[in-house]
Tab-separated table of C-alpha atoms in Angstrom:
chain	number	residue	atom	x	y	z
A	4	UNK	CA	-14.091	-28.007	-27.779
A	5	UNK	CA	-15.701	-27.625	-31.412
A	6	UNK	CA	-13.568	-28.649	-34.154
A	7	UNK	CA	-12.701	-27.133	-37.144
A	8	UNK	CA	-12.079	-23.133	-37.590
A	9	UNK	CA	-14.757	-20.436	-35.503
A	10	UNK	CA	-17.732	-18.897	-37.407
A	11	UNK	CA	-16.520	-15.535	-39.453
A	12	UNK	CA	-13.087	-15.574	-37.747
A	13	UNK	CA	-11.251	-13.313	-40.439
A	14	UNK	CA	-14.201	-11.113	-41.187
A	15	UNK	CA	-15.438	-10.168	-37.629
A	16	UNK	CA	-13.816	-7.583	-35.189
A	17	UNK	CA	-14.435	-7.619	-31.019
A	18	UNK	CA	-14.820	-3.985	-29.946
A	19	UNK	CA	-14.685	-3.169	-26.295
A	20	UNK	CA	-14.636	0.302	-24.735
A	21	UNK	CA	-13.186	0.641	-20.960
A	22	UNK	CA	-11.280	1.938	-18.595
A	23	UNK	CA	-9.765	-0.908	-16.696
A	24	UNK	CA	-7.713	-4.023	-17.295
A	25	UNK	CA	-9.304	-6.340	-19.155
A	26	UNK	CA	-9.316	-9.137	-16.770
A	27	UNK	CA	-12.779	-10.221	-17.849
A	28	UNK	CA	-11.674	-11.692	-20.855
A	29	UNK	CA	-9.948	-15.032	-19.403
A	30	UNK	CA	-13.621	-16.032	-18.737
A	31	UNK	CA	-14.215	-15.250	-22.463
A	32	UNK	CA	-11.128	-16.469	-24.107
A	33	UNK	CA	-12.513	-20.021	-25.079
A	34	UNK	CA	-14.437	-17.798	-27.413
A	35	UNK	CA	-13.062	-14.884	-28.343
A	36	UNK	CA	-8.924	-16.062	-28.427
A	37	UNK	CA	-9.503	-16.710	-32.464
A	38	UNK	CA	-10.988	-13.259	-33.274
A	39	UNK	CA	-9.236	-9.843	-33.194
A	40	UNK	CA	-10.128	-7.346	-30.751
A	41	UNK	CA	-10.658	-3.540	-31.079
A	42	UNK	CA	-9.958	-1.774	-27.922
A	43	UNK	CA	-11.175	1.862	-26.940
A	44	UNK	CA	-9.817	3.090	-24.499
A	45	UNK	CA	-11.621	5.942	-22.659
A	46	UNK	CA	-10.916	8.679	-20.068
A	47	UNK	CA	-7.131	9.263	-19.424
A	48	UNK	CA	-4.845	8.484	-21.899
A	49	UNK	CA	-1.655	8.150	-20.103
A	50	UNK	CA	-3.378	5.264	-17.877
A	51	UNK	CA	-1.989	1.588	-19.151
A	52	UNK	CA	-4.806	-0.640	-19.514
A	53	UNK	CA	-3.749	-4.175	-19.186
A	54	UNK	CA	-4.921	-7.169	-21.370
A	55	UNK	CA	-4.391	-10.923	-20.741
A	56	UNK	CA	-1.995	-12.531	-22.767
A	57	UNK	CA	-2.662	-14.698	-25.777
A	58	UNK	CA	-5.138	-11.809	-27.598
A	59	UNK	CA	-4.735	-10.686	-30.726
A	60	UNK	CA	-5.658	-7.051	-30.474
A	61	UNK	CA	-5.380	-3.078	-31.042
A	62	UNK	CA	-5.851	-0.447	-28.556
A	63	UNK	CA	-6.722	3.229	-29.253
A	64	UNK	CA	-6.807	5.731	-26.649
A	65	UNK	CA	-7.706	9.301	-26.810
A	66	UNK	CA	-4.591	10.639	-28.488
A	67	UNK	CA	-4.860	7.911	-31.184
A	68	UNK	CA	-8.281	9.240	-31.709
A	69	UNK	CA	-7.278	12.572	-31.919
A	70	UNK	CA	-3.966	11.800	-34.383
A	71	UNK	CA	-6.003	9.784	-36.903
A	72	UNK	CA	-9.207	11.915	-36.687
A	73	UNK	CA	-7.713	15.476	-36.456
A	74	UNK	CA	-10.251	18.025	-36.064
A	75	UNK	CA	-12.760	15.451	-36.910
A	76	UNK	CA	-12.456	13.812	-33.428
A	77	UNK	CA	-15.018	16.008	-32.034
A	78	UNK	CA	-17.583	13.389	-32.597
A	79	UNK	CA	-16.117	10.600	-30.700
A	80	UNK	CA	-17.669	10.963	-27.446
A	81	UNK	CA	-15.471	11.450	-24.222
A	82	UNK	CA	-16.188	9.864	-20.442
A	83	UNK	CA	-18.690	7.684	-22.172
A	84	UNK	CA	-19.314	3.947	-23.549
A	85	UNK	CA	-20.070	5.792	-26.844
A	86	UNK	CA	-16.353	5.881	-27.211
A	87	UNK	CA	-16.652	2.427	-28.481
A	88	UNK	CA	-17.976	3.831	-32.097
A	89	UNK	CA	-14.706	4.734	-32.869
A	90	UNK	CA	-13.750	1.197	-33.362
A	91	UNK	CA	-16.624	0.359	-35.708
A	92	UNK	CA	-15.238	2.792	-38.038
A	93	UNK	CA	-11.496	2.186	-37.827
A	94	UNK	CA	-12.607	-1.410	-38.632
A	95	UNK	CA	-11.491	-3.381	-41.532
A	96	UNK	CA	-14.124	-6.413	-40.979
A	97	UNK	CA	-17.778	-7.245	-42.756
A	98	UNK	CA	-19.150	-8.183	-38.840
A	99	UNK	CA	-18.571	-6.410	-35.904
A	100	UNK	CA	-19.265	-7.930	-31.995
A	101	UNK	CA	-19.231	-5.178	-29.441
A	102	UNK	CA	-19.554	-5.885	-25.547
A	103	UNK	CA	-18.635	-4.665	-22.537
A	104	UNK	CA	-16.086	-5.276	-19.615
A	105	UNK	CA	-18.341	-6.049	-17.096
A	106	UNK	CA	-20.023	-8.796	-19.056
A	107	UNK	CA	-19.405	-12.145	-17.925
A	108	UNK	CA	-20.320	-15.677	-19.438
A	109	UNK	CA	-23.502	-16.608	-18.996
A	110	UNK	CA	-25.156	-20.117	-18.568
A	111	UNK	CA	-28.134	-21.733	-20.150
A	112	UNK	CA	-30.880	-23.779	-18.304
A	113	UNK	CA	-28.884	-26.594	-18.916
A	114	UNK	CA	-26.048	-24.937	-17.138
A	115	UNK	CA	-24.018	-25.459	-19.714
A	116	UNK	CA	-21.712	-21.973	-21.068
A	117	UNK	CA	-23.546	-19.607	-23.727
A	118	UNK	CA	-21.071	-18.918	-26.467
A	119	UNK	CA	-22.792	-15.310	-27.063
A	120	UNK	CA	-20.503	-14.687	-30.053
A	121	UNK	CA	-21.800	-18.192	-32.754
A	122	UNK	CA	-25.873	-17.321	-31.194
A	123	UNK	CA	-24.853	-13.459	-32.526
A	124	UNK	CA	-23.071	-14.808	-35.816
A	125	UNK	CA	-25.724	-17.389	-36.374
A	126	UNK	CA	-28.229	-14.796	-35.787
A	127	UNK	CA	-26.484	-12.591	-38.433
A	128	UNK	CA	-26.125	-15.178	-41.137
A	129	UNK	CA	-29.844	-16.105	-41.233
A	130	UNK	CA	-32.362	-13.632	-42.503
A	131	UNK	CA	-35.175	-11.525	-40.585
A	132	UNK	CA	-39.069	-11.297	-40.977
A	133	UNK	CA	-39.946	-7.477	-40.719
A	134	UNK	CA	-42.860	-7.608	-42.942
A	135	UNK	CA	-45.083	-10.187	-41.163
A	136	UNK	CA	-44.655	-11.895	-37.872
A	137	UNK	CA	-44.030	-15.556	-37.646
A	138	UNK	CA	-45.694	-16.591	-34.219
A	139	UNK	CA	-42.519	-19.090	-33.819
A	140	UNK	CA	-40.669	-16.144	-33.320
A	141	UNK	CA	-37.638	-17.115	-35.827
A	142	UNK	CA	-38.353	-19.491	-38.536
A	143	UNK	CA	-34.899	-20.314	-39.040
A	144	UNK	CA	-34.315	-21.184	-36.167
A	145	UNK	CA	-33.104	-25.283	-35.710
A	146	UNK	CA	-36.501	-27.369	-35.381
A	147	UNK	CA	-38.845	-23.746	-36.059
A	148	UNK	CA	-40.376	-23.038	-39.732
A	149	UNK	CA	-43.052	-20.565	-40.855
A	150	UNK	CA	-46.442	-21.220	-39.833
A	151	UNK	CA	-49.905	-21.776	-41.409
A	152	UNK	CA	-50.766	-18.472	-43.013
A	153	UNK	CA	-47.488	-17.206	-43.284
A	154	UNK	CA	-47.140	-15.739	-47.234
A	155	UNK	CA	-45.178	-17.299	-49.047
A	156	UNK	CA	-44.112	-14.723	-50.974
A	157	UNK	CA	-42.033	-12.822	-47.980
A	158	UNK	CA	-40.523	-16.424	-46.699
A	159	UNK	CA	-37.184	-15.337	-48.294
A	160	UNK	CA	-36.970	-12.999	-45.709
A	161	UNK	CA	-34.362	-9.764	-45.715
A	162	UNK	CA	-30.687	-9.327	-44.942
A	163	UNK	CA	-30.243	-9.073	-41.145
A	164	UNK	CA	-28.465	-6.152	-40.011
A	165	UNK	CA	-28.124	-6.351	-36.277
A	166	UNK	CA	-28.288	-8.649	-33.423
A	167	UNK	CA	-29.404	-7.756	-30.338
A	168	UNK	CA	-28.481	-9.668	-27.165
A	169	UNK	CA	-29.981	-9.637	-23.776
A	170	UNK	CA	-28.914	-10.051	-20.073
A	171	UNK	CA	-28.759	-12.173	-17.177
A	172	UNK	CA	-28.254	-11.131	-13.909
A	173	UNK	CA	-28.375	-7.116	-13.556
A	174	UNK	CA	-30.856	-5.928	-16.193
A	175	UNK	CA	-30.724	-2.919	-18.300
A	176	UNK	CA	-32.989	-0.539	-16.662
A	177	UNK	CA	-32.854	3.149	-16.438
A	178	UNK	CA	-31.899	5.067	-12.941
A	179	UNK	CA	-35.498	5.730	-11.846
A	180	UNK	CA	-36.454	2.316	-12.436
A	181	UNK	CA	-33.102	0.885	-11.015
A	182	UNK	CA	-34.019	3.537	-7.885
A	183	UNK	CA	-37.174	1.740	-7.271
A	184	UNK	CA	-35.715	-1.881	-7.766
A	185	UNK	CA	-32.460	-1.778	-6.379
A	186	UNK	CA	-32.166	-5.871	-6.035
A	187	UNK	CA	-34.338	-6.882	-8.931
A	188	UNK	CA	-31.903	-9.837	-11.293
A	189	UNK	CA	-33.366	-10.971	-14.518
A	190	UNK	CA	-33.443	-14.570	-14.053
A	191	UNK	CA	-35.698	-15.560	-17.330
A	192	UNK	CA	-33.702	-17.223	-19.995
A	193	UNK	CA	-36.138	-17.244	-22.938
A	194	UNK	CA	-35.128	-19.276	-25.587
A	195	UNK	CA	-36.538	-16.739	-28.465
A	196	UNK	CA	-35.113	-14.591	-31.405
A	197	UNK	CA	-37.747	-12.634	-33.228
A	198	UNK	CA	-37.298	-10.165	-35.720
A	199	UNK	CA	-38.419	-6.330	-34.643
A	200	UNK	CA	-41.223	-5.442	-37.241
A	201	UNK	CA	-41.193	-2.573	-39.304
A	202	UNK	CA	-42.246	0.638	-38.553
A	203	UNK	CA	-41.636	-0.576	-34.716
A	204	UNK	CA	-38.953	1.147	-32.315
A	205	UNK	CA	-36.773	-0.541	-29.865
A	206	UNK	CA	-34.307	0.369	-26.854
A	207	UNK	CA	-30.895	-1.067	-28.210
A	208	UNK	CA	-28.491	-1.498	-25.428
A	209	UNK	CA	-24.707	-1.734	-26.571
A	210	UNK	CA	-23.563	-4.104	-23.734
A	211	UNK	CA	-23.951	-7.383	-25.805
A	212	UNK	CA	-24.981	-6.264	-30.114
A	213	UNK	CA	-23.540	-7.725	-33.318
A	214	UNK	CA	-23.989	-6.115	-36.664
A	215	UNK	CA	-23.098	-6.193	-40.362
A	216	UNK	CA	-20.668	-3.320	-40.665
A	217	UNK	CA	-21.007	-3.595	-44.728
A	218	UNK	CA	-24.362	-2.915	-44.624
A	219	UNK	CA	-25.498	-0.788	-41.516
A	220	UNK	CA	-22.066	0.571	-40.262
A	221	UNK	CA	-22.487	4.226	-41.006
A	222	UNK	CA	-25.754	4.076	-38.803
A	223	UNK	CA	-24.020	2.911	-35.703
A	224	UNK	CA	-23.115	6.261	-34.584
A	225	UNK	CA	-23.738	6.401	-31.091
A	226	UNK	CA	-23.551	10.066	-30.158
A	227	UNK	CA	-22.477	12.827	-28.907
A	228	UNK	CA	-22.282	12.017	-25.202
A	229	UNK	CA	-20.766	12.324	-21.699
A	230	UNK	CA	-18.024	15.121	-21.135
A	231	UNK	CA	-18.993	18.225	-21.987
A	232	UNK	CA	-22.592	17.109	-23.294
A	233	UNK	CA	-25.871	18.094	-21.268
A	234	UNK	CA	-26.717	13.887	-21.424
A	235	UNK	CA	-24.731	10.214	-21.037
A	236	UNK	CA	-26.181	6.667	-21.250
A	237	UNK	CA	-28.762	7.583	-24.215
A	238	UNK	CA	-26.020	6.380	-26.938
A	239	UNK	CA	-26.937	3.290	-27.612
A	240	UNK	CA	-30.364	4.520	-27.550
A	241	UNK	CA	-29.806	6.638	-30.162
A	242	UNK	CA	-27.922	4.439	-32.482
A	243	UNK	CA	-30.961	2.146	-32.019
A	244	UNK	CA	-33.370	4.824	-33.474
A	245	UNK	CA	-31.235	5.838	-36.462
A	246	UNK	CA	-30.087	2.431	-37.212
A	247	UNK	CA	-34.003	1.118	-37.214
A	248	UNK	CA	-35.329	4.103	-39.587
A	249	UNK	CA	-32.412	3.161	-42.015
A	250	UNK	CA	-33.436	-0.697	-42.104
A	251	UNK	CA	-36.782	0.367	-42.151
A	252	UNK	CA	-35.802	2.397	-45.498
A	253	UNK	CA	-33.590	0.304	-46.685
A	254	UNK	CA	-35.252	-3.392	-46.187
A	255	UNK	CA	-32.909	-4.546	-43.314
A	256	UNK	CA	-33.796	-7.173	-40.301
A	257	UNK	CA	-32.876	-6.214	-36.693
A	258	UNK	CA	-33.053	-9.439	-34.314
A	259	UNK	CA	-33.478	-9.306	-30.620
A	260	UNK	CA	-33.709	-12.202	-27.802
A	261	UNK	CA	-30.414	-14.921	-27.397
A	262	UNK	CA	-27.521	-14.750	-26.777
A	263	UNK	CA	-27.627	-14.099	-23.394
A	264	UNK	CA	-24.642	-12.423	-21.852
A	265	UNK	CA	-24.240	-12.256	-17.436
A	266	UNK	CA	-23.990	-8.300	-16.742
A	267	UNK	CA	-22.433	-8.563	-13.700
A	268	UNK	CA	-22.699	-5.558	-11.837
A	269	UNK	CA	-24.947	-2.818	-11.871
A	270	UNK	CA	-23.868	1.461	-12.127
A	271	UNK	CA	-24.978	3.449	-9.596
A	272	UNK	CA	-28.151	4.703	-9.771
A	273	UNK	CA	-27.732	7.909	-8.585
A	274	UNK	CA	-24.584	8.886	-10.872
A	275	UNK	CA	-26.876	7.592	-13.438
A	276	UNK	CA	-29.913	9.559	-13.129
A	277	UNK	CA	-27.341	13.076	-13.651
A	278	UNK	CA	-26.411	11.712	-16.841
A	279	UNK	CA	-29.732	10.459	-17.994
A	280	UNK	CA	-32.148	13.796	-16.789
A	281	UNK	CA	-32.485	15.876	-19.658
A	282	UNK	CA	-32.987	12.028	-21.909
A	283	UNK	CA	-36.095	11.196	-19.779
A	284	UNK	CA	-37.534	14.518	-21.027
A	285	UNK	CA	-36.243	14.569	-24.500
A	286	UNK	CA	-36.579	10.859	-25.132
A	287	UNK	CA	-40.935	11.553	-25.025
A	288	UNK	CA	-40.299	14.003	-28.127
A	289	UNK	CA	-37.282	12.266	-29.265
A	290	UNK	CA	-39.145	8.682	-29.787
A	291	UNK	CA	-42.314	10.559	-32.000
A	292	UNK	CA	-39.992	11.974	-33.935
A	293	UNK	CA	-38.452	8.861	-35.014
A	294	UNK	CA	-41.799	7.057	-35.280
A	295	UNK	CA	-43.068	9.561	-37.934
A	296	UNK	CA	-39.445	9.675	-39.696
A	297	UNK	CA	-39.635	9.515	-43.399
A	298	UNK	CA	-36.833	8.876	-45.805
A	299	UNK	CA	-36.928	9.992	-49.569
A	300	UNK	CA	-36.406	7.315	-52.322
A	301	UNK	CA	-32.900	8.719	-53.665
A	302	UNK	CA	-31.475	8.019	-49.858
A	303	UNK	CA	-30.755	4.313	-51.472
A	304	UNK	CA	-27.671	3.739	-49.015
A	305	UNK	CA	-26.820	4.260	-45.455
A	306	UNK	CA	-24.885	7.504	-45.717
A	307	UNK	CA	-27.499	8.691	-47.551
A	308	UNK	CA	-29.909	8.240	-45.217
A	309	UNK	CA	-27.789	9.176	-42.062
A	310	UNK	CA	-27.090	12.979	-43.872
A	311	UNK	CA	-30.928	13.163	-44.275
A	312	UNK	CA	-31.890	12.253	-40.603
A	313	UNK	CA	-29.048	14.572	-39.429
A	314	UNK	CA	-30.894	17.588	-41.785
A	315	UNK	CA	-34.232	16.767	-39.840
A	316	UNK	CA	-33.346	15.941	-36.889
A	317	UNK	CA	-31.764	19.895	-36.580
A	318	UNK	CA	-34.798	20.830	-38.173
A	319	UNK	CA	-37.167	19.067	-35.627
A	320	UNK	CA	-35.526	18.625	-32.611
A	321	UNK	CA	-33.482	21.679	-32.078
A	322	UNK	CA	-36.693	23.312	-30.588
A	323	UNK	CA	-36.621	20.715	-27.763
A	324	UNK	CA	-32.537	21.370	-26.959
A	325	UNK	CA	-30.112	23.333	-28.460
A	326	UNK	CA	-27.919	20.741	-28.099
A	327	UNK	CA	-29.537	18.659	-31.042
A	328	UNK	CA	-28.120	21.421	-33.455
A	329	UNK	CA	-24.407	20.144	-32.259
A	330	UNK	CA	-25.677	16.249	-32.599
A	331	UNK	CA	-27.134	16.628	-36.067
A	332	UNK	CA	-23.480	18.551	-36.902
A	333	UNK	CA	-21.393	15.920	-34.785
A	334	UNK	CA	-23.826	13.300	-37.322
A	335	UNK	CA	-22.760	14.998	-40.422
A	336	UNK	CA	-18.714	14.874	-39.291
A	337	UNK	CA	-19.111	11.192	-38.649
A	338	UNK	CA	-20.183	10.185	-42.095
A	339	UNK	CA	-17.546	12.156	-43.094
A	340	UNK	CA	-14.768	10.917	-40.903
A	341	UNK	CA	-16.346	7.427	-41.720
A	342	UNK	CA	-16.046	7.598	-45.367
A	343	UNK	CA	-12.229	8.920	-45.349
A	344	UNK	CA	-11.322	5.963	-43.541
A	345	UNK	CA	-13.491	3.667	-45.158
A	346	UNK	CA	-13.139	4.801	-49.030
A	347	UNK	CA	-14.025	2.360	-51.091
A	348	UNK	CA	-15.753	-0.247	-49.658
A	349	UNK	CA	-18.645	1.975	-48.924
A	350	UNK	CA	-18.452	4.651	-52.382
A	351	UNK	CA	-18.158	1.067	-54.145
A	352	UNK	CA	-22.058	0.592	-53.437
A	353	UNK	CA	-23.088	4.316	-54.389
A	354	UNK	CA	-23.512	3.800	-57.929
A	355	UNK	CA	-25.664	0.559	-57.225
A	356	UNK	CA	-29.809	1.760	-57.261
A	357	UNK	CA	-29.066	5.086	-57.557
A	358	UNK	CA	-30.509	5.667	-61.020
């Protein structure tokens, strides 16, 4: 057991959306006992969703939603993982660790457990290299540094805004490709981080992701999806895209590579491929329209910015779907259901750059 008190454990909240006991934490608890944990519960409200004792945690279901949200509540997704946004914004923390209930702990080469939460914090604390890539992947890394060549000028690096875990086991594929390889397991534990360069999109996957809530939380919307919505499973997906324009914009890192978490079982293809259809399409006009994405200079925070990709995205996109029209309004509500419950700590940086 480490000694001494856990990385960030009074400034980082555990969000987990489900539908089922929460039995899978015993396997976690040597890690995640010390931190709070944010609970979203989806689907049926009435249903009482167990958790193991010894946790120190909320749980909001759909009514809570709808009590503290009022009308507002229309942009929390229903029948959907997106659900778990909800607790990123009800929040109080600077760090937020999301993950979901069929992730298990996974083991290194040594065999020895991966404590997916410190490789996330860690991976937080230390900066990112956007702006030129380091062919050690990251230079901050123990026994890693900056290589011949590398400027010396951008080794400060930038504040890292999100950390992006992978998977062992079932891998994160889409239902086509799951169709195709119905037994394929990841089994390659690469022992990388590397920063995503700028200008460069990336498919984030909300099963094992860390962020700074102070300084991309607004961006970490993750859609209007599943009941009642022509698409499902394209959430994360989205909040990737937003969330990398922003730190693009704003001079934020995004990591991806370790931790690695063990997803242990994978959805069924078939239900999958009905929710992701109309994304397959969309996603080849969706992804250009991101790529070419421009923000103006006075969008100097992440509200800012969100309002203006939610202008052009009904602007641009609405010709591919209707339904982008109700997205790009469903954006607008969350900023503003966002900044209600989250008053000052985010108005407090307005003034800052904004002359």
């Amino acid at each position: 057991m480490a000694a001494g008190t856990p990385l960030l454990k009074d400034e980082l909240d555990i969000v987990i959306p489900t539908i089922r006991n929460l039995d899978f934490l015993e396997m976690w608890r040597p890690f995640f006992q010390p931190y709070h944990l944010i609970i979203v519960q989806d689907g049926d409200p009435s249903k009482i969703i167990k958790v193991p004792e010894g946790f120190d945690y909320e749980l909001y279901n759909r009514n809570d939603i709808n009590k503290i949200l009022g009308p507002k509540a229309s942009c929390i997704s229903f029948k959907d993982s997106a659900c778990r946004c909800f607790g990123y914004m009800v929040s109080k923390k600077k760090y937020i660790f999301t993950i979901d209930d069929d992730c298990f702990v996974a083991k290194d080469p040594s065999g020895k457990d991966i404590n997916a939460l410190e490789q996330h914090i860690k991976n937080l604390l230390s900066p990112s290299t956007p702006y030129f890539f380091n062919t050690l992947y990251d230079p901050y890394a123990e026994g890693a540094d900056f290589v011949r060549g590398y400027p010396f000028s951008l080794r400060e690096g930038v504040p890292t805004a999100v950390s992006h875990g992978l998977w062992l086991n079932i891998p994160d594929y889409d239902a086509p490709t799951q169709l195709v390889k119905p037994s394929e397991r990841n089994t390659r534990y690469v022992n990388a981080v590397l920063t995503i360069p700028k200008g460069t999109l990336f498919p984030m996957c909300g099963m094992n992701l860390a962020f700074d809530r102070e300084l991309i939380g607004p961006a970490m919307y993750f859609g209007l999806m599943g009941d009642g919505q022509p698409i499902g499973r394209y959430d994360d997906m989205w909040a990737g895209w937003c969330t990398k324009v922003i730190c693009d914009h704003l001079g934020l890192g995004i990591k991806t590579g370790l931790p690695y978490i063990w997803h242990s079982k994978a959805s069924n293809p078939f239900v999958n491929l009905k929710k992701e259809y109309k994304g397959i399409f969309w996603q080849e006009e969706i992804i250009p329209f991101f790529q070419s994405a421009t923000l103006p200079k006075d969008c100097t925070t992440v509200q800012k910015c969100y309002i203006e990709l939610s202008k052009q995205v009904k602007e641009k996109l609405t010709n591919v779907d209707p339904y982008f029209t109700k997205l790009a309004d469903a954006m607008v509500t969350w900023i503003e259901a966002w900044d209600e419950l989250n008053p000052a700590k985010d108005s407090a940086k307005l003034p800052n750059g904004s002359a």
